[in-house]
PDB file of C-alpha atoms in Angstrom:
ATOM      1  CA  UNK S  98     -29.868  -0.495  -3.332  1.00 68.00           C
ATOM      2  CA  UNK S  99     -27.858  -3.737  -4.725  1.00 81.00           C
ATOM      3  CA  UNK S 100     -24.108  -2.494  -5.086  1.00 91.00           C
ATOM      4  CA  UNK S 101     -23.460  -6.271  -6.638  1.00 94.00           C
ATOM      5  CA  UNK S 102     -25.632  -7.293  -8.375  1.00 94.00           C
ATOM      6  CA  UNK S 103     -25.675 -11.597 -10.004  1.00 95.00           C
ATOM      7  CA  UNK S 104     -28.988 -11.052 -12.786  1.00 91.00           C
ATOM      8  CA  UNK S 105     -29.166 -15.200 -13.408  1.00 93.00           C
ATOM      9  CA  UNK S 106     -30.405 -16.828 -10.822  1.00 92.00           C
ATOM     10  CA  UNK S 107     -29.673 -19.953 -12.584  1.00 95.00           C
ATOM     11  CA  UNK S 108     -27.550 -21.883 -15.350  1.00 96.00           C
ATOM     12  CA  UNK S 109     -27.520 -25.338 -16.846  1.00 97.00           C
ATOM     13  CA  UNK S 110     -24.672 -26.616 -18.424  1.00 97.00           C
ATOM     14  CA  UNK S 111     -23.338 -30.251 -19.711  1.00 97.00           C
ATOM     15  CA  UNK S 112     -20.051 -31.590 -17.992  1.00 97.00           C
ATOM     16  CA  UNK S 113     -17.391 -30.388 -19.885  1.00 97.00           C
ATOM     17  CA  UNK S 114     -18.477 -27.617 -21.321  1.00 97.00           C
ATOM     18  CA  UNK S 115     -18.128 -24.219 -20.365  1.00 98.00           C
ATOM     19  CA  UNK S 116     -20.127 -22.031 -17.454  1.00 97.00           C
ATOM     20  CA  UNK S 117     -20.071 -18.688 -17.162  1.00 98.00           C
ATOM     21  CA  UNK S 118     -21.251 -16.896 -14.646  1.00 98.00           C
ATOM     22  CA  UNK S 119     -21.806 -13.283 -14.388  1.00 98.00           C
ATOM     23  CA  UNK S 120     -21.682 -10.111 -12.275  1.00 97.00           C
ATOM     24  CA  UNK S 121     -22.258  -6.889 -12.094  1.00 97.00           C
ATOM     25  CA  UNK S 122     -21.529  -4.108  -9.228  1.00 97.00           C
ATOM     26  CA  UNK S 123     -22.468   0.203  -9.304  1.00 96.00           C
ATOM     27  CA  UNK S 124     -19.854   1.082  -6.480  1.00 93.00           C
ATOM     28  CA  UNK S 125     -16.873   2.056  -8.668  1.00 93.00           C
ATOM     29  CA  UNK S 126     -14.560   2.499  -5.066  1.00 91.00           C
ATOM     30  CA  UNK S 127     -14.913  -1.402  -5.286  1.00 93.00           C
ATOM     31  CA  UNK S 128     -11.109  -2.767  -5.801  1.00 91.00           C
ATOM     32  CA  UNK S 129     -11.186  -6.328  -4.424  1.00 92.00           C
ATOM     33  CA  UNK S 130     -14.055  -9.067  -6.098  1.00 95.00           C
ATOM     34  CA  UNK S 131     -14.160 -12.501  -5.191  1.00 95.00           C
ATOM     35  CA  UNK S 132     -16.157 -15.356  -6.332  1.00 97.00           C
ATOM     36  CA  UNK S 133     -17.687 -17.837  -3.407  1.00 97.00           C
ATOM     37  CA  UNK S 134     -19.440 -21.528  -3.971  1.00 97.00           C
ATOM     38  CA  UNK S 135     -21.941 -22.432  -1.489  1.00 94.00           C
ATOM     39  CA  UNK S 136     -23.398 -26.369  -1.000  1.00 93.00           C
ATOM     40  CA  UNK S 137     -26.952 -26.236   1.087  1.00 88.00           C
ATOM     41  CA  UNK S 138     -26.575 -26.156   4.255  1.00 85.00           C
ATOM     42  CA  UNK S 139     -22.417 -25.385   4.432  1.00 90.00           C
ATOM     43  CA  UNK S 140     -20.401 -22.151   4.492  1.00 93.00           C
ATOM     44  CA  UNK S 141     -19.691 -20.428   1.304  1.00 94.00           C
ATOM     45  CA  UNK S 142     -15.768 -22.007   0.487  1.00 95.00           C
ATOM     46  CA  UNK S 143     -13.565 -19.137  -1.415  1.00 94.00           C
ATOM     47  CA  UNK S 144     -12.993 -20.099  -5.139  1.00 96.00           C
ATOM     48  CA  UNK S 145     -10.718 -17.071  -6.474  1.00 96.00           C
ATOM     49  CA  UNK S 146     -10.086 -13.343  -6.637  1.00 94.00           C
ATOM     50  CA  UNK S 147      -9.123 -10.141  -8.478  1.00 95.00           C
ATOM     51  CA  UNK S 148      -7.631  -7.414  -7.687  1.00 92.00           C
ATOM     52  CA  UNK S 149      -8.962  -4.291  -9.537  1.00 93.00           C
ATOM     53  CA  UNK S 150      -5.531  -3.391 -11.028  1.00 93.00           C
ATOM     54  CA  UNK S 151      -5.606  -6.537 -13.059  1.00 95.00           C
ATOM     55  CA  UNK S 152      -8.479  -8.032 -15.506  1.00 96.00           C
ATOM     56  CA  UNK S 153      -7.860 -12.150 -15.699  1.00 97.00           C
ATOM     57  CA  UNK S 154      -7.031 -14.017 -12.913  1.00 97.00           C
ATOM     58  CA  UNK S 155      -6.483 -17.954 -13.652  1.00 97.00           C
ATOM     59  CA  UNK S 156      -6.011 -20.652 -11.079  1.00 96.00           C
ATOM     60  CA  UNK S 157      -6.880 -24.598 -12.317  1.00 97.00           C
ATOM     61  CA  UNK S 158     -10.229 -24.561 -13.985  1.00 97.00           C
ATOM     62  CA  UNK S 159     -11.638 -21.438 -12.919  1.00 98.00           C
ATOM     63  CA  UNK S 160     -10.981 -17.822 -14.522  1.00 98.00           C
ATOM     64  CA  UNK S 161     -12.305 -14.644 -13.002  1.00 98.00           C
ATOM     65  CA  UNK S 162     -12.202 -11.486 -15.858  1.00 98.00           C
ATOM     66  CA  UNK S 163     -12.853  -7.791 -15.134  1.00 98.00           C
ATOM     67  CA  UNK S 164     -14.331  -5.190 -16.881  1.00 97.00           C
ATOM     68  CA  UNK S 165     -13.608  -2.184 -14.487  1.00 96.00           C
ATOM     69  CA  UNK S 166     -14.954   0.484 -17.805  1.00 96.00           C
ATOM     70  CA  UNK S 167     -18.727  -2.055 -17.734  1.00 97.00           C
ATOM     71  CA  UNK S 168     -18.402  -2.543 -13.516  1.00 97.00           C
ATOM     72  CA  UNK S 169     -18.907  -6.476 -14.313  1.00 98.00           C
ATOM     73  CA  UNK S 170     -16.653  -9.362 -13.978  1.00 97.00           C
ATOM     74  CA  UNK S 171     -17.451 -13.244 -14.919  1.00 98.00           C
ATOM     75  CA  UNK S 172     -16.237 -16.630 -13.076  1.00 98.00           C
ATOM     76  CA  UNK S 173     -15.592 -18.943 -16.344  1.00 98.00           C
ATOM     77  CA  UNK S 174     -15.292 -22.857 -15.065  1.00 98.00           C
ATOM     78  CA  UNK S 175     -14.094 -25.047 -17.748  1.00 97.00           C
ATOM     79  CA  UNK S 176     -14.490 -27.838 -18.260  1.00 97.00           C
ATOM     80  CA  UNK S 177     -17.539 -27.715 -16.257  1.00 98.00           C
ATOM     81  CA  UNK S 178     -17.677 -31.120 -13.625  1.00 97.00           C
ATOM     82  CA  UNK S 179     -20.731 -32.363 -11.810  1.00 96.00           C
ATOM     83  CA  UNK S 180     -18.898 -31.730  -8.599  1.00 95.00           C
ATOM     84  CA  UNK S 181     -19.436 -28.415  -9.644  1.00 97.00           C
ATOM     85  CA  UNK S 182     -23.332 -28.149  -9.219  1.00 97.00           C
ATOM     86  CA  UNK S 183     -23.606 -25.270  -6.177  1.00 97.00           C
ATOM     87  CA  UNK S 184     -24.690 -21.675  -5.859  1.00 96.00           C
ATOM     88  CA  UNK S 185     -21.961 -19.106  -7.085  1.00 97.00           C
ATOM     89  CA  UNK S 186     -21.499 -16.070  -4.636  1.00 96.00           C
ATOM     90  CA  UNK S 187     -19.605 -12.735  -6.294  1.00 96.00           C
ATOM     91  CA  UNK S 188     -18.212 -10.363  -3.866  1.00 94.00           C
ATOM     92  CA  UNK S 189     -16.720  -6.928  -3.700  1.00 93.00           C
ATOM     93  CA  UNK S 190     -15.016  -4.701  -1.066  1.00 89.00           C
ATOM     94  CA  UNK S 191     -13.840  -1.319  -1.190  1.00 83.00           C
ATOM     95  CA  UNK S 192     -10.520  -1.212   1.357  1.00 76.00           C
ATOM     96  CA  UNK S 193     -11.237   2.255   2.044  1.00 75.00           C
ATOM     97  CA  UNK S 194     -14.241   1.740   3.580  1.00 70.00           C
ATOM     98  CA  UNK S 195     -13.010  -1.183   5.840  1.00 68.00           C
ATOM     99  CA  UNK S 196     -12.995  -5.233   4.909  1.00 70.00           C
ATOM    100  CA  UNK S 197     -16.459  -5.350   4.445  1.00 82.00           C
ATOM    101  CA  UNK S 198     -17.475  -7.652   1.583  1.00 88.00           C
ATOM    102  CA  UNK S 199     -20.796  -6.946  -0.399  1.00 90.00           C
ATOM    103  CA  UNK S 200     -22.246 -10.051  -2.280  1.00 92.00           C
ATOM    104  CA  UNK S 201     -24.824 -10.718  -4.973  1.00 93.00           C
ATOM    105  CA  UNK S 202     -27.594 -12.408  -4.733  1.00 92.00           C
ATOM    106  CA  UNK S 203     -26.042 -15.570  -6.150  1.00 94.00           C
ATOM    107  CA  UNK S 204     -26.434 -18.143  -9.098  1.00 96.00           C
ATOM    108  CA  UNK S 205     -27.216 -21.305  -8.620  1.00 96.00           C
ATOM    109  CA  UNK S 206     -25.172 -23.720 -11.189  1.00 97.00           C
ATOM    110  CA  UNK S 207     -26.400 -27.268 -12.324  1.00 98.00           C
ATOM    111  CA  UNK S 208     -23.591 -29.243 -14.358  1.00 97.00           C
ATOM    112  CA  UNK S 209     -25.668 -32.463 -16.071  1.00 96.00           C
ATOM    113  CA  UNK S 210     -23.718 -35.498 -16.744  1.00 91.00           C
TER     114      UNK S 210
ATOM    115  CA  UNK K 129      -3.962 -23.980   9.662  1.00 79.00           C
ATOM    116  CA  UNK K 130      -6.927 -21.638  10.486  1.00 82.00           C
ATOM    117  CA  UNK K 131     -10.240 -23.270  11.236  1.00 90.00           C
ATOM    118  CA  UNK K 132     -13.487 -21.630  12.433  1.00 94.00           C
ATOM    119  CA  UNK K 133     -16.220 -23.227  14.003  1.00 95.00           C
ATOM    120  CA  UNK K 134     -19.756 -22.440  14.383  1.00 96.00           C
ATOM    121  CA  UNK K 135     -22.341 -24.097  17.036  1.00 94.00           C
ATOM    122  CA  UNK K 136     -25.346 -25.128  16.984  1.00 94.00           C
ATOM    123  CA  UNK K 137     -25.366 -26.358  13.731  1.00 94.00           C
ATOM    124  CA  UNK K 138     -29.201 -26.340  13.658  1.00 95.00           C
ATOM    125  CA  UNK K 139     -31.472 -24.370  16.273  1.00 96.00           C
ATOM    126  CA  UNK K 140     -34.950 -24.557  16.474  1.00 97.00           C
ATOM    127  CA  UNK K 141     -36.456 -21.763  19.215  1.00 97.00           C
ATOM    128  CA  UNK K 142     -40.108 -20.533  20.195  1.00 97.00           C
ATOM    129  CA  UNK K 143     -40.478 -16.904  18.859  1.00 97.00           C
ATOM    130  CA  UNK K 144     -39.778 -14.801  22.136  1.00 96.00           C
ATOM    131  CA  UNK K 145     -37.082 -17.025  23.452  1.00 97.00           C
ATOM    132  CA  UNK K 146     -32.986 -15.908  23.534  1.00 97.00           C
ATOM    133  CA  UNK K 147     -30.945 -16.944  21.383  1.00 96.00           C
ATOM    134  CA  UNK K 148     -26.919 -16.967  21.820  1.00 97.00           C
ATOM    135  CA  UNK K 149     -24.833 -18.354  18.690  1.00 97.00           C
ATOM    136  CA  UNK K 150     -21.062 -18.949  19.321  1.00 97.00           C
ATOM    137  CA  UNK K 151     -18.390 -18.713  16.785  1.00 97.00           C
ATOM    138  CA  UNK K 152     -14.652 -19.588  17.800  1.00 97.00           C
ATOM    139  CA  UNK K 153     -11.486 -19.534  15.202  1.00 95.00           C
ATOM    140  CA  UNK K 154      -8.721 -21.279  15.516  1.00 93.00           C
ATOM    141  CA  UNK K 155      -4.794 -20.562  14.174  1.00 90.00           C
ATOM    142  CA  UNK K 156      -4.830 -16.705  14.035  1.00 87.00           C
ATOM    143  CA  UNK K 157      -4.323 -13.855  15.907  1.00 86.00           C
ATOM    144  CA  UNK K 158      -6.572 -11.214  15.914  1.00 89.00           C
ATOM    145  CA  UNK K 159      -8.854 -11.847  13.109  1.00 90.00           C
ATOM    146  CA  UNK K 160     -11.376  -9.653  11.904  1.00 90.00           C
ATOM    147  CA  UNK K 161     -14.670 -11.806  12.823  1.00 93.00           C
ATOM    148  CA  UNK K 162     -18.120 -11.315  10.973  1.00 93.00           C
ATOM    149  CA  UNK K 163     -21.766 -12.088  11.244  1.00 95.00           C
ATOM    150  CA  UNK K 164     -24.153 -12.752   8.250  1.00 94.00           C
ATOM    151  CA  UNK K 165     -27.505 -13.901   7.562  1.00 94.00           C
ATOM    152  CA  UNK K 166     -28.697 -15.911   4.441  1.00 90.00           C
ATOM    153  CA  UNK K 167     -32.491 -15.882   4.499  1.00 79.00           C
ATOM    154  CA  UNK K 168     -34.433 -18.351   2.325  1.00 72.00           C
ATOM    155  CA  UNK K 169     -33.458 -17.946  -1.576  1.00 69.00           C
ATOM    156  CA  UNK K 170     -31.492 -14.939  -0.591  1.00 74.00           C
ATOM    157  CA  UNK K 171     -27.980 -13.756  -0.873  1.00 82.00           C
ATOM    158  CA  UNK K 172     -25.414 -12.860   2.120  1.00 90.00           C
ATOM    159  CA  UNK K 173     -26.309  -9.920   4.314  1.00 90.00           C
ATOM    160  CA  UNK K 174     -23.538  -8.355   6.563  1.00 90.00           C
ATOM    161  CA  UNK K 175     -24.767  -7.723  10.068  1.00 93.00           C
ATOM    162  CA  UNK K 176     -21.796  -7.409  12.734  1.00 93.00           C
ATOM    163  CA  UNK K 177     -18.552  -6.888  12.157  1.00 90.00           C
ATOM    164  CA  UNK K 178     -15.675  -6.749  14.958  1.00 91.00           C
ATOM    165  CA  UNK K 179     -11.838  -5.529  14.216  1.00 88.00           C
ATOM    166  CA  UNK K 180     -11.059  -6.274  17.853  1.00 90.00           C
ATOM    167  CA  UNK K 181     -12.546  -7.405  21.494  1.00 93.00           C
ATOM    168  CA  UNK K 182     -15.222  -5.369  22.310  1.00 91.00           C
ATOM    169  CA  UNK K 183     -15.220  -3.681  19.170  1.00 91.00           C
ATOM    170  CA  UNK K 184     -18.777  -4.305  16.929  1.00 92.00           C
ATOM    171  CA  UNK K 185     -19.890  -2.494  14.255  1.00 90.00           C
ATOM    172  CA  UNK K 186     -23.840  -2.722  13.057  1.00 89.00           C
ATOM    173  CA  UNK K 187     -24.426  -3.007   9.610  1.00 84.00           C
ATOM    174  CA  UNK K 188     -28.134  -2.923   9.689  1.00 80.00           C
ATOM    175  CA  UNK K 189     -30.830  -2.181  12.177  1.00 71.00           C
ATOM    176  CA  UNK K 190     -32.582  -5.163  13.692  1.00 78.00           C
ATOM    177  CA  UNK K 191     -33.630  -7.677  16.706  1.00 87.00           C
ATOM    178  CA  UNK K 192     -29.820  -9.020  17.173  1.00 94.00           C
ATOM    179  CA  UNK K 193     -26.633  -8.690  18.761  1.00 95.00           C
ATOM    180  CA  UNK K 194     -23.152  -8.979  18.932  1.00 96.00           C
ATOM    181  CA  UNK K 195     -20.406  -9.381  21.479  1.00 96.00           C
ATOM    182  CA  UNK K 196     -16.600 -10.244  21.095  1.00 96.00           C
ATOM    183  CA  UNK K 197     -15.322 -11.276  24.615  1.00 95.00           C
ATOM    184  CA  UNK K 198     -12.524 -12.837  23.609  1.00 95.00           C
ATOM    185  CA  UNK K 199      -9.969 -12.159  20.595  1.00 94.00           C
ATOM    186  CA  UNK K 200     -11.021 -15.697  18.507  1.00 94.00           C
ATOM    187  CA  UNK K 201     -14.839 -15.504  19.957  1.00 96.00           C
ATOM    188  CA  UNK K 202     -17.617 -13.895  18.140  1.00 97.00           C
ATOM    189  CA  UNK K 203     -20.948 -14.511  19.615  1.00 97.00           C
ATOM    190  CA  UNK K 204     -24.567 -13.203  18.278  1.00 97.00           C
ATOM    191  CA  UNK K 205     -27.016 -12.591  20.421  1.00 96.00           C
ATOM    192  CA  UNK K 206     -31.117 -11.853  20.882  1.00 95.00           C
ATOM    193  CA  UNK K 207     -32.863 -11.387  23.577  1.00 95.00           C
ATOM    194  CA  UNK K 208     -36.345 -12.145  22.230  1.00 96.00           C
ATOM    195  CA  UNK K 209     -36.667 -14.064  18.744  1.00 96.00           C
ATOM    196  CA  UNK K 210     -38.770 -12.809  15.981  1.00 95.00           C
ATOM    197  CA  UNK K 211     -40.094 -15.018  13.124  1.00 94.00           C
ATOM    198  CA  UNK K 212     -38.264 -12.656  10.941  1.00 91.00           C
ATOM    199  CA  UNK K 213     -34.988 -14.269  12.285  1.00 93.00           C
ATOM    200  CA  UNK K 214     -34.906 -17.634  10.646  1.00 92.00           C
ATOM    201  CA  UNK K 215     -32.416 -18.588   8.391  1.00 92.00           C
ATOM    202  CA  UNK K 216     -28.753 -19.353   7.853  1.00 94.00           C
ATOM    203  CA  UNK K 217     -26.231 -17.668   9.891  1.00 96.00           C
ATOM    204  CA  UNK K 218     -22.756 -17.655   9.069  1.00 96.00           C
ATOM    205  CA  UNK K 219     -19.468 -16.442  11.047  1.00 97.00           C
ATOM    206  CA  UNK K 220     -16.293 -15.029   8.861  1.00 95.00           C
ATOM    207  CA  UNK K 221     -13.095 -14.461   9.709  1.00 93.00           C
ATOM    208  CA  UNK K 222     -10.401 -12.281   7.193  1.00 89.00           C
ATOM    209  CA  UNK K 223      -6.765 -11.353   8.329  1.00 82.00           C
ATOM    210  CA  UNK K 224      -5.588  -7.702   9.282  1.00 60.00           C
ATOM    211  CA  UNK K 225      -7.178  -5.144   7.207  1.00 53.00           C
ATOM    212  CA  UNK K 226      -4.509  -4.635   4.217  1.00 47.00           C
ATOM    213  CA  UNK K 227      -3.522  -7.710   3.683  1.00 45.00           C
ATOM    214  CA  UNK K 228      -5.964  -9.609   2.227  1.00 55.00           C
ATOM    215  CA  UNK K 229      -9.825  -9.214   2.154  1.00 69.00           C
ATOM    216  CA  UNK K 230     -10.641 -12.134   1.788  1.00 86.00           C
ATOM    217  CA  UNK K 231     -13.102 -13.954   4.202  1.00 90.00           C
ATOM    218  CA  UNK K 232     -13.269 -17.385   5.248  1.00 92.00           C
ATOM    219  CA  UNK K 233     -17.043 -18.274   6.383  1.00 95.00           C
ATOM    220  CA  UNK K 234     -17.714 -21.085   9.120  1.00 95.00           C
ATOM    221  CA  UNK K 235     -20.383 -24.451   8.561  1.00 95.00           C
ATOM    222  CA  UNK K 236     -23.492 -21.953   9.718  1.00 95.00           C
ATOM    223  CA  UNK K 237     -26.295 -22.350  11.702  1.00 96.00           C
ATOM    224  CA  UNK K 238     -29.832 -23.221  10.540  1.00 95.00           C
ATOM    225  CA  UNK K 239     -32.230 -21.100  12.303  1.00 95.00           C
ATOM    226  CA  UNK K 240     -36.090 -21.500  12.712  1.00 95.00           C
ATOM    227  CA  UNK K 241     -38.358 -19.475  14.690  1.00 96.00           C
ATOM    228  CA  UNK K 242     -41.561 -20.768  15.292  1.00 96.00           C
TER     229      UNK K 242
END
């Protein structure tokens, strides 16, 4: 049973433009989602977070939303660099049941030059 | 600063043979300390956790272990390697339950049984 749940496996995108990158969860006790970037062969790094009582959260270039009514949130990155090219993690946790984060199965982003 | 470390950073081993990973952090007190496993073209699976020495909680049933000897040490364990094992294991560490839930993940270690 996947509580979170990342249906692209992939995306393509031109530097500059936009990515967006999507993911859904079923848990509705989930109140914390993060969004992760993995290189090969490196730990994931932490890119941003929401908390469930809020539905944007903005910090440089990337832009997590929230849709708590749809149980989906999206990691915008604009303008999209090359630097960029990774795989995209989205987490959740549910505080009641202890810091345990569940991820998706990831997305794995390729920004051409 | 808080750093974490993870060592090996590659490990090849003979199916049957132990296997002890080691994961230390640095610049925190009491941390809560994690254990995952990415396998090949997968996603993050959870499979320790630890809110304090001695204290490990399994995730999923399986071939491995964990021990917490020390308050910054996280260490998991087998005593006899499956194939099923290989892939890329990664050590977190998050602050006091509360305050933030957010997890900061090691380099890894590349696994392969053979």
């Amino acid at each position: 049973d996947q509580q979170v749940k990342q249906n692209s496996p992939s995306l393509s995108v031109q530097e500059g433009r936009i990515s967006i990158l999507n993911c859904d969860y079923t848990n509705s006790m989930f109140d914390y989602f993060l969004w992760y970037k993995k290189y090969p062969a490196e730990g994931p790094t932490f890119l941003i977070s929401i908390s469930s009582i809020k539905d944007k959260n903005e910090d440089g270039r990337f832009t997590v939303f929230l849709n708590k009514s749809a149980k989906h949130l999206s990691l915008h990155i604009v303008p999209s660099q090359p630097g960029d090219s990774a795989v995209y993690f989205c987490a959740a946790s549910d505080k009641a049941a202890g810091n345990k984060l569940t991820f998706g199965g990831g997305t794995r982003v390729l920004v051409k030059p | 600063s808080q750093t974490i470390h993870q060592w090996p950073a590659t490990l090849v081993q003979p199916v049957g043979s132990p296997l002890s990973l080691e994961c230390t952090v640095e610049g925190t007190s009491n941390p809560n300390l994690y254990w995952y496993r990415q396998a090949a073209g997968r996603g993050l699976q959870l499979l320790f956790y630890s809110v304090g020495i001695g204290q490990i909680s399994s995730e999923v049933p399986q071939n491995l272990s964990a021990s917490r000897p020390q308050d910054r040490q996280f260490i998991l364990s087998s005593k006899k390697l499956l194939l099923s094992d290989s892939g890329f294991y990664l050590c977190a560490w998050s602050g006091l339950a509360g305050l933030t839930d957010t997890q900061y993940f090691g380099p890894g270690t590349r696994l392969t049984v053979l």
